[in-house]
Structures are given as structure tokens and as C-alpha cells.
Amino acid sequence: MLDRNNKKEEIVQGVAASPGVAHGEVFVIHQRDLEIPVLELESTYIPREIERFERTLFETRKEILRVRNEVAERLGEGEAKIFDAHLLVLEDTALIDETIRQVEETHYNVEHCYSEVAQRYIDVFAALDDEYIKERMTDIRDVTRRVLQNLLGQTAQNLYELTSERVVASEDVSPSDAAQLEGSKVIAVVTDAGSRTSHAVIMARSLKIPAVVGLHDITKRLSSGDYVLVDGYDGTVIINPGEETLFRYGKLKQERLNIQKAFEKNSLLPATTLDGKTLKVFGNIGGPEECPAVLGYGGGGVGLYRTEAMFIGSDRFPTEEEQFQAYRRAVEAMQPNPVIIRTLDLGGDKMVSSFHFAQEEENPFMGFRAIRFCLEHRDVFKDQLRAILRASAFGEVRIMYPMISSVEELIQANRILEEAREELRNRHAAFDEKVQVGSMIEIPSAVIVADLLAEHCDFFSVGTNDLIQYLLAVDRVNDRIAHLYQPNHPAVVRILSQLMEAAQAKKVPVGVCGEMAADPIYVPLLYGLGADSISVTPTSLPEVKYLLRRMKFKDAQALAKKVAKLTDPEAIYMTLSSFYAQLMGDLFKDT
Ligand code: PEP
Ligand code: MG
């Protein structure tokens, strides 16, 4: 089929990462291939060349600060911290001195020298094959690109400076790009790499920006100015869509918008099933600024407050007071609903630039992450615990520890929590003595010892994003094995069922806060297996609640029983999809 400019329509299949349809001109962010001239300079030019370099660094600093402040204003200080990390890279004296030395010694132009030196850093880091270091590589690449563009007199690619709507195509969504998405003219995101559970993608979903990831070479196939259509429901990207395709998708988009309206119409009502049972449905947030969205979409509280944003991208950790102010804002905004604050989950794909965390790890997802970090950095942990406890004086707060793998860890964390309480008592600071404490269940060993963990906490919250990755040994952010990341694997159904049974025997409530709970196909299964609450991205709340109000709890239980007996992932998926289709089919009949 040919489009209006007689170009061939091409369909590329990727992984659906954030629902929605958008079409428009592409803006390609190339992270690697800037053309760097190589020029040999007369020695009399060298001082001027160095001066040009220093001036550019100064200008780049101003530019990063501008973006930082823009992001801080729109998204809060937490999200803006990534740019503090960029400033540290920009001002890295080793990088600057080495570049100047090269210019002086080789007499080559500064663009060439700077890019060579930066590339050497990147190569050394790349050889280490370490996730933490890779994150730092992303920072160096981002900053180097910015400096080189400025040296070359090109405009740096700041997403929020886009003057008209664009589909952004990029190798991956870098943390600094993700931080600029809100309020920008970005109408969709397509990437070569990436996965549904990476944090940048979770961000796109919460901003309702359609995204398709895992497209392998989309940045090579597209150039800025090309026209594409992005179907974030199906994970397809159509290059040069023809009139007929645009018309079909225009209809689809309108129908989906009507469906979304239907979802949102009663989203403030409780999620009560046709047979009169109510599932508690909460929202996941990354900071207090997201509380209005949780309430607006009908969330009955915050089921997961990811607290890492304030820690990521800064050379120092936030103080107790700074944290307390943020937690208090969330708690006050959500009154009288509960707010479950998760303690620090640094590591994996949530890296910090703070220097005392920097260390090389072969496998950060299995490494010094979350509670493991906190139990070794007790002061950092206790600062946070005191801040959370103090926020409990302003509304209902619950504390939850991530990545618990053994009873000992839970006992140790509780001991430190008790010390934090004691310190507050000595200070005569107000807090709720009865704050509930929960353990995240996201490591298979935690399920196996759930009966023992139950003796030391008040609730469980299942982090399916990690539980699936550790259970199936499938890295959640590796697009090459994304097809193996299967929530519909029989082992996932069995492990969840085992957990619910153990928790019920001990009368410990179980919530589910991973992305599986936001996928409407899986919600009836989770409820039928015995979940007491679920917590999802705020924008997913209306659909999930709508679905729950259309079904019977006893049918969800029968479904869970049936699915527990199935042995094949495909059969599990088909059974869940047809249950979903029976409930919602009439809504989608035309789409
Ligand atoms: C999870 O692992 O499912 C979870 C909710 O935590 P995160 O995605 O922040 O690791
Ligand atoms: Mg997790």
C-alpha cells in the first residue's frame, strides 16, 4: 500500500509498552552518531581552542541547569536530580583536564579530543558489563552529546523544547529524556531497546503517552521528519501510514477514547463486584505530586510509594527533614486514605549517583540492592524510617520493605525501625505507634518462607515485576529475552497461589503492586487467587475498577481454580483472555 507521498507503508512489530494511538512526524534522538570533524590546528590557535572549550562547558552548564529547573518545576525535585548527575559528569575534572591535555599535545580540535576521551571512558565502562556502570555510561553519553552539539553549534535535543508535536524515536529512553516527557510535545515514544517494566516506560504509561519498545533498529529505519503511526495497544509502528490506515486507526482511537470515557465515568465508585465483594484498589506513585491523579482516577489510597526519585541522580542523599516534607505532602493529600511507603529500593535499574554507593557489580539485579543496601547503610535507612514515621502523625501510613529474601532480613529491618522509633520518642517527635509494617514479596525465597515472614509483619505486597524476573531467571529490562518474561507461566500462577494460601493461613492480607495487577487480563486471576488489594499506575485505575464492577467474585475464584490446573502458558493466557472478553467484549466489539 502507498501513502499520500507515494511511500510504501511498513509495519514494524515491537512490544506494547504504554497504550494509546498517536501519529505524527518523527523526531529521532541519535545517541551515538554525531559527525565529529578532525582538524589539525596551528599552535597559535591552541589557547583559543581551549578557551572555546571552557566557554562551551560554561554554556552547557547553564543549559543543563535550565532543563533541571524546568523539570523541577513541572515534576518536582526528585525527577530533576538526574540533571545533578549530569552536572557532575560535565564538571568531572579528569574528563576536562584530559581533553585539554590532548588538545595541547596533539593540536587536534577540541570536538575530536573531547569525544575521544569520553569514548575511552565509555569503552572502559562497557567492557565491565555491569548494570550500575552502564547507567553511568548513559549519563556520560548524554552529557558528551550535549557538549559536542554545543561545540559544533548544533541545538541540543531537549524534549521539552520541541515546538510541535512529535513521535520520539530513540535507542532507549534515557532517564533525562524520561524526566522531560511531562508537559512536552512528545505524543508517542518508540525505542530500539527497553521493556514494559523499565522505569522510564512506567513513567510514559503514567503520563498516558503511547509507547512501543523492543523495536531493535527503529532508529536506523527512521529519520527525523518521517511520518509514523504508533499503536501502543498492539505494539505496532506503521511507517508512512496510508490514508486508509490512518482512517482505521482514527476510528480505533475514537472508539478507545469512548471506552476510556466509559471506564472513567464511575471510577470514583468502589470496586464492588456483582456479588457484593469489594477489592481495595490503590495507586502507585513516585512522589507526592502524583496523589491528585490517584484520587482523580478513583484510587482508595497509595499502595506503593516508590521513594527512590529523591535519591537518584544526586551526589548526596536527601535529609530526614527533606524526606519527611515529601512523605507528609503525600499523606496529607491522600487523607483519610492509607499511604504505603516503600523504603529505599536502590539498585537494579534504579541507580544512584551518590558516590558512596558506587561499586562494581557483575549483576546488580541480584546484587547490592534495596533492603540489602539499607541494612548496610543503617544511617541512611534510619533517616528514611524516621521521616516516614514522622509523616504518620499526619494520616495513615504503612511501611513496606523491598526485596526481602529471608526472615533474618525482616527481623533486622524491624530492629532498625524500633531504633528509629526510640530516637523519635527521645526527641518527643510525634508519630503513630501503630504504623503497620509489610514485606514485599518479590523474591521466590520469600514465598517459600512466607509463613515465617508472616510472624514479623502485618501485610504482604507482591512485586510481580521482580518476582517474575527472579522466578523465571529473565532479566526484566533485557529486550532480547522479553518473550520469556511471562506472567502467564504456570510457575507464576503456582507461586502466587502458594503465597496466598500461606498468607491466608496466617491471616496476613496480601496486596499486589507489580505491573501484573494493572493488566486487566490478570486482575480476575489475582482476585480469585486471594489478593486483598491491588495497586496500579493511576491511569490504569478506571479500567481495572470498571472490570471488577462487571464480574462476580465467585467466577474469579472458579477461574483461578481452573487456571491453576493448566500446564501451558498459552492455554493460561487464552483462558484469562476469554474470561476478560466475556466481561468486556461488548465494549470492544467495534475495535
Ligand atoms: C515490583 O517488583 O513488582 C515492584 C512493584 O517494584 P519495582 O517495580 O519498583 O521493582
Ligand atoms: Mg520490585
Coordinates of C-alpha atoms and ligand atoms in Angstrom, one line a residue, residues 342 345 369 440 442 466 476, ligand 2:
R342 CA 8.2 1.6 50.4
D345 CA 14.9 0.2 46.6
R369 CA 20.0 -3.7 46.1
M440 CA 7.3 -7.0 49.7
E442 CA 9.3 -10.3 45.1
D466 CA 10.7 -8.7 40.3
R476 CA 13.1 -7.6 33.3
Ligands
MG2 MG 10.5 -4.7 42.8

